[in-house]
Short mmCIF file of C-alpha atoms in Angstrom, two decimals:
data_model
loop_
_atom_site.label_atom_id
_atom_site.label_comp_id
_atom_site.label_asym_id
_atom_site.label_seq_id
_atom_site.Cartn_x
_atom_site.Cartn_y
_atom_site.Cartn_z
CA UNK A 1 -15.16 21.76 -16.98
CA UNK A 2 -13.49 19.47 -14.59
CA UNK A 3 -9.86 18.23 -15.81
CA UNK A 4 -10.76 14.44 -16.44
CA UNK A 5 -14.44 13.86 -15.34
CA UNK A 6 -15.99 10.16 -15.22
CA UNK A 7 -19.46 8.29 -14.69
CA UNK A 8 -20.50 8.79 -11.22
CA UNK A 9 -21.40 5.58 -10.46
CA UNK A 10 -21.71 3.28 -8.54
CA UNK A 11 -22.06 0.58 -11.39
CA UNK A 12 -23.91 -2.26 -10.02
CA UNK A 13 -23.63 -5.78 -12.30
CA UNK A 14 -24.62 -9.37 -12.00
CA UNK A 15 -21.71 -11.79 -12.42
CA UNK A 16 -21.19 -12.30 -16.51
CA UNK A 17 -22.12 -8.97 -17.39
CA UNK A 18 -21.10 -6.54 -19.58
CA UNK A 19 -20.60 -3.01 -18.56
CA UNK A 20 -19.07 0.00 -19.71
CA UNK A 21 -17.02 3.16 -18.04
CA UNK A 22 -16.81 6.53 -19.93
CA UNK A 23 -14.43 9.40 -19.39
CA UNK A 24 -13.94 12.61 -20.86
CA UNK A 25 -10.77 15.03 -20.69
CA UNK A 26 -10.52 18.65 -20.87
CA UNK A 27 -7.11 19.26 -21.99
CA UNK A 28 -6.22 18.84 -25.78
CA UNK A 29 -2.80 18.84 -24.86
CA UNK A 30 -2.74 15.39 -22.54
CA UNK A 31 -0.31 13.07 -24.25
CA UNK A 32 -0.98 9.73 -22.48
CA UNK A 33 -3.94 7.90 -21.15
CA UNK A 34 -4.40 5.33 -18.19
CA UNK A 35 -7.04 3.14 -16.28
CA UNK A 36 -5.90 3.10 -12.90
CA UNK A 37 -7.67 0.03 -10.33
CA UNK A 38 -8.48 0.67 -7.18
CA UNK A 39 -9.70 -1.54 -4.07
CA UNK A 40 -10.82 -0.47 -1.40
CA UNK A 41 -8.90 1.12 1.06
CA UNK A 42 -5.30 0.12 -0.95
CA UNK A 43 -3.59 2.10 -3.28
CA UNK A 44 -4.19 2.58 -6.78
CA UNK A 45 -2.60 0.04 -9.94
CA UNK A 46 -2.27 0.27 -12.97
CA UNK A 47 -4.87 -1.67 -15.12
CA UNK A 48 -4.05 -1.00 -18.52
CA UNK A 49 -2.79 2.12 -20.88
CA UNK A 50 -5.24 3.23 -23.41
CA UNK A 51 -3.68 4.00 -26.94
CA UNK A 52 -5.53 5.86 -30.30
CA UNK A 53 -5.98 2.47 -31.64
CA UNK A 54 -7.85 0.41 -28.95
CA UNK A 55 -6.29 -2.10 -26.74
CA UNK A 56 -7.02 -5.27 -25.17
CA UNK A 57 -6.27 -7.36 -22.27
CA UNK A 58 -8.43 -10.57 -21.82
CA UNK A 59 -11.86 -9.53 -20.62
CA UNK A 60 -10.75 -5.84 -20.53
CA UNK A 61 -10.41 -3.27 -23.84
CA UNK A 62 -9.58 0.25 -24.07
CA UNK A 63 -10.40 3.15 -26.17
CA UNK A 64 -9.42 6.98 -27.12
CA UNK A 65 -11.18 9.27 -29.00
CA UNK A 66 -8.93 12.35 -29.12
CA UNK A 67 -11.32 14.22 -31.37
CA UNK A 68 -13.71 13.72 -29.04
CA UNK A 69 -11.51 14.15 -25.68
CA UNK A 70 -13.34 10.49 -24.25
CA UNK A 71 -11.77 7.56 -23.39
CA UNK A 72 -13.45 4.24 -22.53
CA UNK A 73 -13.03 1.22 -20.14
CA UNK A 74 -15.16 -2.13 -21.39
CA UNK A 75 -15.14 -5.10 -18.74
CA UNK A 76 -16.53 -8.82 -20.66
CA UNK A 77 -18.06 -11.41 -18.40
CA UNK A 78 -17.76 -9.51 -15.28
CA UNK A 79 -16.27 -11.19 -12.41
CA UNK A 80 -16.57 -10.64 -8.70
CA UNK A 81 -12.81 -10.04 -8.33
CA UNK A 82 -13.73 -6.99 -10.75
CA UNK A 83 -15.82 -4.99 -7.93
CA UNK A 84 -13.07 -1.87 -7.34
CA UNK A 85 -13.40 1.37 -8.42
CA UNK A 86 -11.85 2.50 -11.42
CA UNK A 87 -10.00 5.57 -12.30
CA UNK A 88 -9.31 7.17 -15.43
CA UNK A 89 -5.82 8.64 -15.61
CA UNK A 90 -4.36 11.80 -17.81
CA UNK A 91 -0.73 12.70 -17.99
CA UNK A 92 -0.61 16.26 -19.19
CA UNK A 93 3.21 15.92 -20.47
CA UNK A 94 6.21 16.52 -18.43
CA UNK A 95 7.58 15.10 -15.78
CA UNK A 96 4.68 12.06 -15.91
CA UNK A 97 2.29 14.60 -13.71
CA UNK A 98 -1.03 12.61 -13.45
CA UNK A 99 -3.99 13.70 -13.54
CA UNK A 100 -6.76 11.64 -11.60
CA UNK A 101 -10.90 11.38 -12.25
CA UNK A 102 -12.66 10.84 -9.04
CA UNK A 103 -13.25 7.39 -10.22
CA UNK A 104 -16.51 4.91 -10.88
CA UNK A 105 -17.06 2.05 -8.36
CA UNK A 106 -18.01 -1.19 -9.94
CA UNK A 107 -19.97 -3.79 -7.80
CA UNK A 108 -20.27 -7.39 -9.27
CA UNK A 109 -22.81 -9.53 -7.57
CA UNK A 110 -23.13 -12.89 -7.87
CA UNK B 1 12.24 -5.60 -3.33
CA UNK B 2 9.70 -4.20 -1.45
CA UNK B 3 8.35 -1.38 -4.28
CA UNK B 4 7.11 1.49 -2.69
CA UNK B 5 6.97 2.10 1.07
CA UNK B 6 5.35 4.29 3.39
CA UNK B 7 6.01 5.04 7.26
CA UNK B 8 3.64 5.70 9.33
CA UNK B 9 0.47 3.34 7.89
CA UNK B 10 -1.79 5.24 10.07
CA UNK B 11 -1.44 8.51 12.13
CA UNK B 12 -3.60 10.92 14.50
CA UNK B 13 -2.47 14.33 15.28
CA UNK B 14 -3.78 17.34 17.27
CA UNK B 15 -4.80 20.65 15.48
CA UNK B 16 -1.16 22.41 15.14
CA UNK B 17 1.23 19.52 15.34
CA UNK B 18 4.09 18.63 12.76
CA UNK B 19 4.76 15.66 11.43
CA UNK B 20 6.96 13.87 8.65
CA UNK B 21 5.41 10.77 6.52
CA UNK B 22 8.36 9.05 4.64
CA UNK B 23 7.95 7.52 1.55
CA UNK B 24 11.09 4.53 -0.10
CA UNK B 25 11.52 3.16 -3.16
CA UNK B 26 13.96 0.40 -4.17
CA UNK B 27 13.70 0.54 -7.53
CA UNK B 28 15.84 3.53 -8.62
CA UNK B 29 13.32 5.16 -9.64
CA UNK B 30 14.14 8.91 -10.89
CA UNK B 31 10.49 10.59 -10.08
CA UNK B 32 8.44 10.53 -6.63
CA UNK B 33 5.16 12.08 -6.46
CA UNK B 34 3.15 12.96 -2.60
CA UNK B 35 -0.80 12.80 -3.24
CA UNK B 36 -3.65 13.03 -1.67
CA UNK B 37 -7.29 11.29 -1.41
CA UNK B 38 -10.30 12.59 -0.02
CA UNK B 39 -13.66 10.84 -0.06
CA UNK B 40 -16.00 11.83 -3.45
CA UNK B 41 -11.98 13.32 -5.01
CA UNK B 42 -9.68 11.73 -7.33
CA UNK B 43 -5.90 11.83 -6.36
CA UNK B 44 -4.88 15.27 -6.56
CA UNK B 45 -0.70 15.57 -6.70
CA UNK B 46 0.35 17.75 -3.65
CA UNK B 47 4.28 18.16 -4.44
CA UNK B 48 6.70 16.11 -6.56
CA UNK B 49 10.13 15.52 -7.27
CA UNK B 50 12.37 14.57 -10.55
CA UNK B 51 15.50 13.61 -8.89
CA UNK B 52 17.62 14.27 -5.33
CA UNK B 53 17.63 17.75 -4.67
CA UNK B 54 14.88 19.11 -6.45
CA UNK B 55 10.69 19.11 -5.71
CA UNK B 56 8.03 20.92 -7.22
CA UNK B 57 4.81 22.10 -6.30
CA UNK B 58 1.64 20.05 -7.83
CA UNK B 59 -1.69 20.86 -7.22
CA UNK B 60 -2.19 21.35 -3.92
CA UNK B 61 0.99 22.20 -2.35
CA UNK B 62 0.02 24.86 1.09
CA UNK B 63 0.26 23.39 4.15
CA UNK B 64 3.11 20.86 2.99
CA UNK B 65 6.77 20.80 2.36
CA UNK B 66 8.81 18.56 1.07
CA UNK B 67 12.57 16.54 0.69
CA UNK B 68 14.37 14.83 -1.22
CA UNK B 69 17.72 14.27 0.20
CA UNK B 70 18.48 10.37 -1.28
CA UNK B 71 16.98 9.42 -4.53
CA UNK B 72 15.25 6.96 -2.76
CA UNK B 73 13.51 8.50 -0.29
CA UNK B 74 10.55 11.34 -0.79
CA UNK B 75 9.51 13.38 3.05
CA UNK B 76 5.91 14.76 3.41
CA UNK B 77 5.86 17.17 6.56
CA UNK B 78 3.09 19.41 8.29
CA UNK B 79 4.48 21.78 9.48
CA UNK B 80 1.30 22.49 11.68
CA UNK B 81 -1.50 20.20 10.80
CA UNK B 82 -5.07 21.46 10.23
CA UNK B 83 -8.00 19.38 10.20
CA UNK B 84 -8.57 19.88 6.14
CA UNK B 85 -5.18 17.80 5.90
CA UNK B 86 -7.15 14.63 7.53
CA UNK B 87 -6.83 12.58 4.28
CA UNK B 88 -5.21 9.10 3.07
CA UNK B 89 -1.64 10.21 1.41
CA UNK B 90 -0.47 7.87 -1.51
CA UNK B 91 3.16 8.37 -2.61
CA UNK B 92 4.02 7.03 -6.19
CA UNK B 93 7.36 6.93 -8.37
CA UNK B 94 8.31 6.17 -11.63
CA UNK B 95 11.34 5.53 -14.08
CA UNK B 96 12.09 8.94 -15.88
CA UNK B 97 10.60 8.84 -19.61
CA UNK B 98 8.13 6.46 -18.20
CA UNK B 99 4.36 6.86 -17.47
CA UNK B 100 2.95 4.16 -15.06
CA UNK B 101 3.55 5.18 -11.40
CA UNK B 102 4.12 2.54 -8.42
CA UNK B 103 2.26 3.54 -5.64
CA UNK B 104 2.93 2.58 -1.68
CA UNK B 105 0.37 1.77 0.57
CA UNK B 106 -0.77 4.44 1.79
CA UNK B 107 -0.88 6.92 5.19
CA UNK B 108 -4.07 7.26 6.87
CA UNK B 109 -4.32 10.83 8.24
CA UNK B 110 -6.33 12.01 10.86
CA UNK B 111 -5.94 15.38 12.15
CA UNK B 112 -8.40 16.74 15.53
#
């Protein structure tokens, strides 16, 4: 089983949609959680951390399930400013070493 | 404060060349991490380092060495580049203690 493993994607979404990333983690030992952003061609940024109890920013929420070793990414009323492709991060413990899925590229169309 | 930087922005080498990318940081940051992305991968953490004068090896470290003589600067080098190390190379650092890594722009690699 791959270390952090995501939808393959590409997600493609009308403008105003809802849509939904998954993510699932292999090590029961990963102490912090991440959804990185990516555009295309630029470097990666930091979207939001994910916590135990859910998070939200605006149009964006978070969740973990460490039982279950899954974390999600929900996007509200997609934009097109939201077409990137989105990574989910691990940290493993020590010394902030991340560990990176291959990602899921979202494409909002108008 | 210009973040993270990285020299070159894009690069082509021949089969068996060296080079060094250089990676900056102005914000006194403790850790500095070299990674690399391939199409259909994820990031995967080639060598980092938790403070001048010490690195580590990460995932995949052959082919690569690295430096860190200043706290704020992080060297890459190929020794003798191999067309498997064409790649985009993102260098990141963070404040020790602290989880969310600042990544540069990124080195576009192309090796013949």
């Amino acid at each position: 089983r791959k270390e952090v493993e995501q939808d393959p994607g590409p997600f493609n979404v009308p403008e105003g949609a809802t849509v939904a990333f998954n993510c699932t983690y292999s090590n029961s030992a990963s102490q912090s959680f991440f959804w990185y952003r990516q555009d295309c061609r630029k470097e990666p940024k930091l979207l939001m951390s994910v916590y135990s109890s859910g998070n939200e920013d605006g149009r964006f929420t978070a969740q973990l399930n460490r039982a279950s070793q899954y974390i999600s990414l929900l996007i509200r009323d997609s934009k097109l400013s939201d077409s990137a492709t989105y990574l989910c991060v691990v940290n493993k413990g020590g010394y902030s070493t991340l560990t990176f899925g291959k990602g899921t590229m979202l494409l909002v169309s108008p | 404060n210009a973040g993270v930087t990285q020299t070159p922005k894009f690069r082509v080498l021949k089969t068996g060349q060296s080079m060094t990318l250089l990676c900056a940081q102005d914000m006194n940051h403790e850790y500095m991490y070299w990674y690399r992305q391939d199409p259909g991968m994820g990031l995967r953490l080639i060598h980092y380092s938790v403070g001048e004068g010490t690195t580590a090896k990460g995932e995949v470290p052959d082919g690569y060495n690295v430096s860190r003589l200043k706290k704020q600067n992080f060297l890459l080098g190929l020794e003798s580049a191999a067309p498997s190390q064409t790649s985009v190379y993102f260098c990141a650092s963070n404040i020790a203690g602290r989880d969310t890594q600042y990544f540069g722009p990124g080195t576009r690699l192309t090796v013949l």
